[in-house]
Coordinates of C-alpha atoms in Angstrom, one line a residue:
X1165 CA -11.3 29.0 -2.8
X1166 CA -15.0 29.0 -3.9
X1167 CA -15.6 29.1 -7.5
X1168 CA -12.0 28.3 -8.3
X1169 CA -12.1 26.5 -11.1
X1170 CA -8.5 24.8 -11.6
X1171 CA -6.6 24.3 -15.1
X1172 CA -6.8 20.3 -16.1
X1173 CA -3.0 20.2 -17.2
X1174 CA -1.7 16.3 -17.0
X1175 CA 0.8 16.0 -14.4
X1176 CA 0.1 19.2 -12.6
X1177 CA -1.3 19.9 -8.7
X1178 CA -3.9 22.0 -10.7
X1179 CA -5.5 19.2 -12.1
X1180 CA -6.1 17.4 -8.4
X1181 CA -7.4 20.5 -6.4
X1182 CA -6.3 22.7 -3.6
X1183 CA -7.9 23.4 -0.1
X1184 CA -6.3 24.6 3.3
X1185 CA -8.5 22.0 5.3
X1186 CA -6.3 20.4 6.4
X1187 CA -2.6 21.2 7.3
X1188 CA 0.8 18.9 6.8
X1189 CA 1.7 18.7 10.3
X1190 CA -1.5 17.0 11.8
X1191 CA 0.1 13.7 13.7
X1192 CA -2.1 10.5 13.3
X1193 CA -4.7 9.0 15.7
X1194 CA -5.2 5.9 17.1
X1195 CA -4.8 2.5 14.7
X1196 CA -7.7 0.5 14.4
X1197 CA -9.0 -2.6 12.5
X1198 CA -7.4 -3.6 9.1
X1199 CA -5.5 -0.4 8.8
X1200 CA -8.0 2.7 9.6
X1201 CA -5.4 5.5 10.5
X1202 CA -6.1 9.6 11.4
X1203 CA -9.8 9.4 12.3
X1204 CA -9.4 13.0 13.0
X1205 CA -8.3 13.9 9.9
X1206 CA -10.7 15.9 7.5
X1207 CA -11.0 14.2 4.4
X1208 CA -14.5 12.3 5.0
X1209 CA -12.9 9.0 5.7
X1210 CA -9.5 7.7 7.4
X1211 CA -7.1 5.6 5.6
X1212 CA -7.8 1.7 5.3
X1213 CA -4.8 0.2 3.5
X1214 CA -2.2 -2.6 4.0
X1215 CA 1.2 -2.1 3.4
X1216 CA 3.6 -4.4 1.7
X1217 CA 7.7 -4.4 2.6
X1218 CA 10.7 -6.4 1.9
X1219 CA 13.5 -6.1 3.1
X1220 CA 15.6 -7.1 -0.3
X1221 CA 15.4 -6.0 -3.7
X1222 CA 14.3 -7.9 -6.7
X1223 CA 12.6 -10.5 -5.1
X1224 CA 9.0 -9.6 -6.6
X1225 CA 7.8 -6.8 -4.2
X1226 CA 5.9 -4.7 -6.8
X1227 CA 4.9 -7.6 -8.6
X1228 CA 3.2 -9.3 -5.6
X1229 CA 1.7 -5.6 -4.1
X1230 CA -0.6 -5.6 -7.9
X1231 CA -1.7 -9.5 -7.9
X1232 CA -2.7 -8.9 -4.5
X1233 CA -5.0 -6.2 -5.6
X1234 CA -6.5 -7.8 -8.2
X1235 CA -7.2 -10.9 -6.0
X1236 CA -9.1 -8.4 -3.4
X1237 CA -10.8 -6.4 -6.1
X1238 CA -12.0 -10.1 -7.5
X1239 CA -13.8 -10.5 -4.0
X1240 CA -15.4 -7.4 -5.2
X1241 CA -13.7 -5.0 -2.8
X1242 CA -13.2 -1.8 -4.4
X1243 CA -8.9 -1.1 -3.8
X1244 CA -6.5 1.1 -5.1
X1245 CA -3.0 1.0 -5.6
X1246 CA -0.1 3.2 -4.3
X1247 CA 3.4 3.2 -5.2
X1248 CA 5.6 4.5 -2.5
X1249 CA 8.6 2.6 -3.5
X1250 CA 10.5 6.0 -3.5
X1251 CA 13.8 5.4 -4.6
X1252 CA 12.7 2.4 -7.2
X1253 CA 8.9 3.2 -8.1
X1254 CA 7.6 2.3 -11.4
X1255 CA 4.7 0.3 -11.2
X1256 CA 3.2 1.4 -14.2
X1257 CA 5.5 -0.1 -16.1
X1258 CA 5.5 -3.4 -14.5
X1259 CA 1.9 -3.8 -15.2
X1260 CA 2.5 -2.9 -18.5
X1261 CA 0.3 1.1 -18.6
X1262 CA 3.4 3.4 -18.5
X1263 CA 2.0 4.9 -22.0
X1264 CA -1.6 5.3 -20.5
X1265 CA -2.1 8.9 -19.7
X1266 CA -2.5 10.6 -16.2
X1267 CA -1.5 11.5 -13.1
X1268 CA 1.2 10.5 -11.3
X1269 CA 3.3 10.6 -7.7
X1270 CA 5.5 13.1 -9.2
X1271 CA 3.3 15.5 -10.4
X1272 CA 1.2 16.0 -7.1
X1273 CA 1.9 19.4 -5.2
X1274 CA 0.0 20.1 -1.9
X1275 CA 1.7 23.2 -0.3
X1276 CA -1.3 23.2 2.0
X1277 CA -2.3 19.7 2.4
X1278 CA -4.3 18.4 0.6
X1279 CA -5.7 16.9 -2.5
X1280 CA -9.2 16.5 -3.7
X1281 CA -10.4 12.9 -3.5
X1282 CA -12.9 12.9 -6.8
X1283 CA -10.3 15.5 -8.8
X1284 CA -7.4 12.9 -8.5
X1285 CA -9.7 9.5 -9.0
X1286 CA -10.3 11.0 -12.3
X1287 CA -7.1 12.0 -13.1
X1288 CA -5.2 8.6 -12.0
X1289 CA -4.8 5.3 -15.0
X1290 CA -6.6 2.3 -14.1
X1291 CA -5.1 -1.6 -14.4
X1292 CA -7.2 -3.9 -14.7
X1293 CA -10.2 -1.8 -13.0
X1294 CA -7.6 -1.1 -10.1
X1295 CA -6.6 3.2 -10.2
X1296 CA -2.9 3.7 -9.7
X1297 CA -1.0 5.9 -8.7
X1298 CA 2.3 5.3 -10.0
X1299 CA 5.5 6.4 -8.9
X1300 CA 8.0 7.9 -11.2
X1301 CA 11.1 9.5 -9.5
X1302 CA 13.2 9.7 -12.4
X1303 CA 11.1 12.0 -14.2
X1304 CA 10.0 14.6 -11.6
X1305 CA 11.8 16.4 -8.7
X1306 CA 11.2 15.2 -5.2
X1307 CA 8.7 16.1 -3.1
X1308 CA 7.6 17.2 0.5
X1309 CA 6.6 14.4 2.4
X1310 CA 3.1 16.4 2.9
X1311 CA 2.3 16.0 -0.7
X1312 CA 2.6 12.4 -0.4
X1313 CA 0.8 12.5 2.5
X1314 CA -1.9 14.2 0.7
X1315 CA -2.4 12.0 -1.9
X1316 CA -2.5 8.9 0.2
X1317 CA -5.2 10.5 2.1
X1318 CA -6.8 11.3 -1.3
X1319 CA -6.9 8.1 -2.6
X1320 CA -8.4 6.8 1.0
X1321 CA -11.3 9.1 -0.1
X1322 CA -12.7 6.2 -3.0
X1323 CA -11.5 3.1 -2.4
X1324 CA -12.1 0.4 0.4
X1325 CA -8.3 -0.6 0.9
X1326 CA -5.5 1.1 -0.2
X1327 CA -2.9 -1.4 -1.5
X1328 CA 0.7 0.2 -1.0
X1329 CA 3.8 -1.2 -2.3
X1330 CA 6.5 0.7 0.5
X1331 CA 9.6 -0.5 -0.6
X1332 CA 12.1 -1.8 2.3
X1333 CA 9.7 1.5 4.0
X1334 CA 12.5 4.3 3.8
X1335 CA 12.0 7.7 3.4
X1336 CA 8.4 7.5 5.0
X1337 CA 8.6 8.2 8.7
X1338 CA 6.8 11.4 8.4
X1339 CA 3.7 10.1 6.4
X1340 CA 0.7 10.4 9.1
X1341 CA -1.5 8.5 6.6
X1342 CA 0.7 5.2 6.8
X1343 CA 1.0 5.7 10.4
X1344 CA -0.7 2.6 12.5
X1345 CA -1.3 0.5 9.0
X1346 CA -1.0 -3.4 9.2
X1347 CA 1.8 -4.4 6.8
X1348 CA 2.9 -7.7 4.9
X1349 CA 6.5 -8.5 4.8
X1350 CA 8.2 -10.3 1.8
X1351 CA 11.0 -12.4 2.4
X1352 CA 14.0 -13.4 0.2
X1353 CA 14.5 -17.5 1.1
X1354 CA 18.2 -17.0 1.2
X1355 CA 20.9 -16.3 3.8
X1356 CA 21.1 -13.1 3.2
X1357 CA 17.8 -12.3 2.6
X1358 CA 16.6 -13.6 6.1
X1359 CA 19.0 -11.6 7.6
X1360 CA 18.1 -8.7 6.2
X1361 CA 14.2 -9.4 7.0
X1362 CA 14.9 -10.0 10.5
X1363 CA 16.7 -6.5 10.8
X1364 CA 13.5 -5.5 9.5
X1365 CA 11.2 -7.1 11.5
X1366 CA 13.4 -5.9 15.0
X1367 CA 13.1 -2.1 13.5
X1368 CA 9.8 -1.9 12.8
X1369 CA 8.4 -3.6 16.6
X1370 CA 10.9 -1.5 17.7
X1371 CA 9.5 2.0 16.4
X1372 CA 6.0 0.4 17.2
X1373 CA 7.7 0.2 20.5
X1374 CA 8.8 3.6 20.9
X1375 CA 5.5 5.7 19.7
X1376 CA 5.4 9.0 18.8
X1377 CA 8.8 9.3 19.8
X1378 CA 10.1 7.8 16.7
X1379 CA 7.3 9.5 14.9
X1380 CA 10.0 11.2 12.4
X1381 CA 12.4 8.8 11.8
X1382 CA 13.4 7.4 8.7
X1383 CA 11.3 4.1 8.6
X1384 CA 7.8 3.7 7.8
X1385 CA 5.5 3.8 10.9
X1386 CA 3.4 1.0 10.0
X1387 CA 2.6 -1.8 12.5
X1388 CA 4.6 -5.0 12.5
X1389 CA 3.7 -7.5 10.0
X1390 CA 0.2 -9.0 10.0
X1391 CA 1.8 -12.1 7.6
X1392 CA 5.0 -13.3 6.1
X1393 CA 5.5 -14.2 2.3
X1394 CA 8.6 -15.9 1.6
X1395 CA 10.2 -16.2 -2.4
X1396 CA 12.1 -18.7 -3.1
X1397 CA 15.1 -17.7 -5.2
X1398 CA 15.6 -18.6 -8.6
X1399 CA 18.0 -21.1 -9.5
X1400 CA 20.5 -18.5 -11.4
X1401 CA 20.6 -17.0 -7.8
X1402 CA 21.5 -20.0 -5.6
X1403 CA 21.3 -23.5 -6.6
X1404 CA 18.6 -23.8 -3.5
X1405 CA 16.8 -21.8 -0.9
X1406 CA 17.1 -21.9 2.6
X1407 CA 14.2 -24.4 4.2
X1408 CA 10.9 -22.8 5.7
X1409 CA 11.1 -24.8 9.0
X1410 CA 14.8 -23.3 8.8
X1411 CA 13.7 -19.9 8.2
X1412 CA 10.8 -20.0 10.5
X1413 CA 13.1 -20.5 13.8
X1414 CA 15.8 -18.1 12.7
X1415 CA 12.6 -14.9 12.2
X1416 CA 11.3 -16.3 15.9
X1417 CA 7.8 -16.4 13.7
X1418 CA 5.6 -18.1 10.8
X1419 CA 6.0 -18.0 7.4
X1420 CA 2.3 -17.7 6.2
X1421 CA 3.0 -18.7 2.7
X1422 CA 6.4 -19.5 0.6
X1423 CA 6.1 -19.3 -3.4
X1424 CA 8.6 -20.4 -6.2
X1425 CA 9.5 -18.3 -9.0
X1426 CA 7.1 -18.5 -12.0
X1427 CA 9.6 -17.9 -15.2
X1428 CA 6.4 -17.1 -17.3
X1429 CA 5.5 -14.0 -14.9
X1430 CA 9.1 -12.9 -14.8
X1431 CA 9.1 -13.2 -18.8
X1432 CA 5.8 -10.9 -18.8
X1433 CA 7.1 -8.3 -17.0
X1434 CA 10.9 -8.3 -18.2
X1435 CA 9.5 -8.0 -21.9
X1436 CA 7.1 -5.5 -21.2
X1437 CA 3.9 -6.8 -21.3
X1438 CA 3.0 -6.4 -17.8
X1439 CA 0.9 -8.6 -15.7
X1440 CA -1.5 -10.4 -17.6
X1441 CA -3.0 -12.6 -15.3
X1442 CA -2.3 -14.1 -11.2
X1443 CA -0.5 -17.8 -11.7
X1444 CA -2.6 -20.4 -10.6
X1445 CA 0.1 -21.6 -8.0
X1446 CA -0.1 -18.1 -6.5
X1447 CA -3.7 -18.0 -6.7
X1448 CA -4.4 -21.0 -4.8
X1449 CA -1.1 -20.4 -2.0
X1450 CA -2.6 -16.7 -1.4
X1451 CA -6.3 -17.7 -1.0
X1452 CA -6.4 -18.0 2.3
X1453 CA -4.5 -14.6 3.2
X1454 CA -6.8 -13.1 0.5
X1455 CA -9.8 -14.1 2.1
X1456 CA -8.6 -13.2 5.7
X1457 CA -8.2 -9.4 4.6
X1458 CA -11.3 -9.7 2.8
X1459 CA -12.9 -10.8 5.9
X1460 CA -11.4 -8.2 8.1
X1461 CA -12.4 -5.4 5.6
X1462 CA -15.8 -6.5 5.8
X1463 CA -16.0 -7.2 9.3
X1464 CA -14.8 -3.1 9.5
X1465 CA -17.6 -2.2 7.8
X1466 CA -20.4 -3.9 9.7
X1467 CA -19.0 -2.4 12.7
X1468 CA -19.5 0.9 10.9
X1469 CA -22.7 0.5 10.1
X1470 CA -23.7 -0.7 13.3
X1471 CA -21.6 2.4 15.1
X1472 CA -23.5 4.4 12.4
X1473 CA -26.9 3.1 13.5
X1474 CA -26.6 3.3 17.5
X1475 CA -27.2 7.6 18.0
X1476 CA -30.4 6.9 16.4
X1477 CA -31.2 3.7 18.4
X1478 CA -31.0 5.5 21.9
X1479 CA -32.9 8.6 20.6
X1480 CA -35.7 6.6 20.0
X1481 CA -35.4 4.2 23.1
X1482 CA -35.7 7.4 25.2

């Protein structure tokens, strides 16, 4: 592959690169930390990213996946975001870039497994400072899941967190990258939202539960949720939503934050001019969880550093 130089054509595998390093059937290593998954893989880093679920539709998912981002990158942590919403997708449009040129999950082909990290960070549209890669399943054929794999592992390669909005986390059993990742779960404060997020919650601490065995199912492999975000409904919904103390005992957990609509977001979006800025309410309700993966990011990389440092420290002791 030396001295291959590749044809930059917009939505095209040429334009990311091509190497047989690594191969699409490589299973995962052990989880670690924040979300560090494959430390065997060889890409020059392993995956760091939190993944963000619900188990209902509508409720905000997408929406939440970018403030969060932009919250993080504020704290001066360099993220990226993914879109991995396969059957929805379009997070591009939501924050408003759909006409901003570049690649996205659609166009990425890596018949051998992988993608060049540098090739695709220039290739991807930036929001806000944040590189996205968007997903766009009505305009390009589907994929093998080791092209997404790929790419998730690419993005790993320049960015401190990847910030991943999975959908309800169908359709991406097979991903090695997401395997072991810390997730966030977002819960619609209704009957049958609750319901449908305590399904959730049993199937994912129950393929946690069965390891590799479940390795190619049909749910995300992703640990069980580090946090819970509830969303209250809006009143065109249900006149009310059910009560956190009321939700909190039938999920058997904590909710660790519960929001209320904001009709000026929701007007932002719906008229297409994407997300302009974080709502102070959400701002100050999501501090705290902001800061707490802030924290646990940095507290990776000191460990690092000091991991880095200790070879050197006993050659010289002896």
């Amino acid at each position: 592959m030396k001295g291959w130089e590749p044809e930059r054509t917009l939505h095209s595998f040429k334009s990311v690169g091509l190497s047989s390093e690594h191969q699409p059937g490589r299973g995962a290593g052990e989880d670690t930390g924040i979300g560090r998954s494959d430390p065997e893989a060889k890409y020059g880093s392993t995956v760091a990213g939190l993944v963000f679920l619900s188990a209902s539709g509508g409720i905000g998912l997408t929406t939440m996946t970018a403030l969060m981002a932009k919250q993080l990158r504020n704290m001066a942590l360099s993220c990226a975001l993914v879109d991995l919403d396969l059957d929805g997708g379009g997070m591009d449009v939501l924050v408003g870039i759909e006409g901003a040129p570049g690649m996205r999950l659609g166009g990425i082909r890596a018949p051998l497994g992988r993608v060049d990290p540098q090739a695709l960070r220039e290739e991807l549209p930036v929001w806000d400072g944040i590189p996205l890669l968007s997903n766009d399943p009505w305009s390009a054929p589907s994929q093998g899941w080791w092209d997404v794999d790929a790419a998730v592992y690419a993005m790993a390669g320049f960015a401190d967190l990847l910030v991943i909005d999975a959908g309800r986390g169908r359709g991406l059993g097979n991903l090695r990258s997401l395997k072991g990742l810390p997730s966030l779960l977002m819960v619609d404060m209704t009957v049958l939202g609750l319901a449908r997020a305590k399904a959730l919650l049993h199937a994912l601490n129950s393929r946690r539960g069965a390891g590799d065995q479940a390795q190619d199912g049909p749910l995300i492999s992703c640990r069980p949720p580090m946090a819970l975000i509830g969303m209250m409904p809006t009143q065109h919904r249900v006149s009310h939503g059910v009560d956190p103390e009321q939700a909190e005992e039938f999920l058997g957990r904590s909710l660790d934050v519960v929001l209320n609509p904001q009709p000026k977001l929701s007007a932002s979006v719906l008229d297409g001019r994407g997300l302009e800025r974080v709502p102070r309410a959400y701002a100050r309700a999501l501090h705290p969880l902001v800061e707490r993966i802030a924290g646990m990011i940095v507290g990776e990389r000191r460990e690092e550093r000091v991991s880095s440092r200790e070879p050197t420290r006993s050659k010289a002791v002896q």
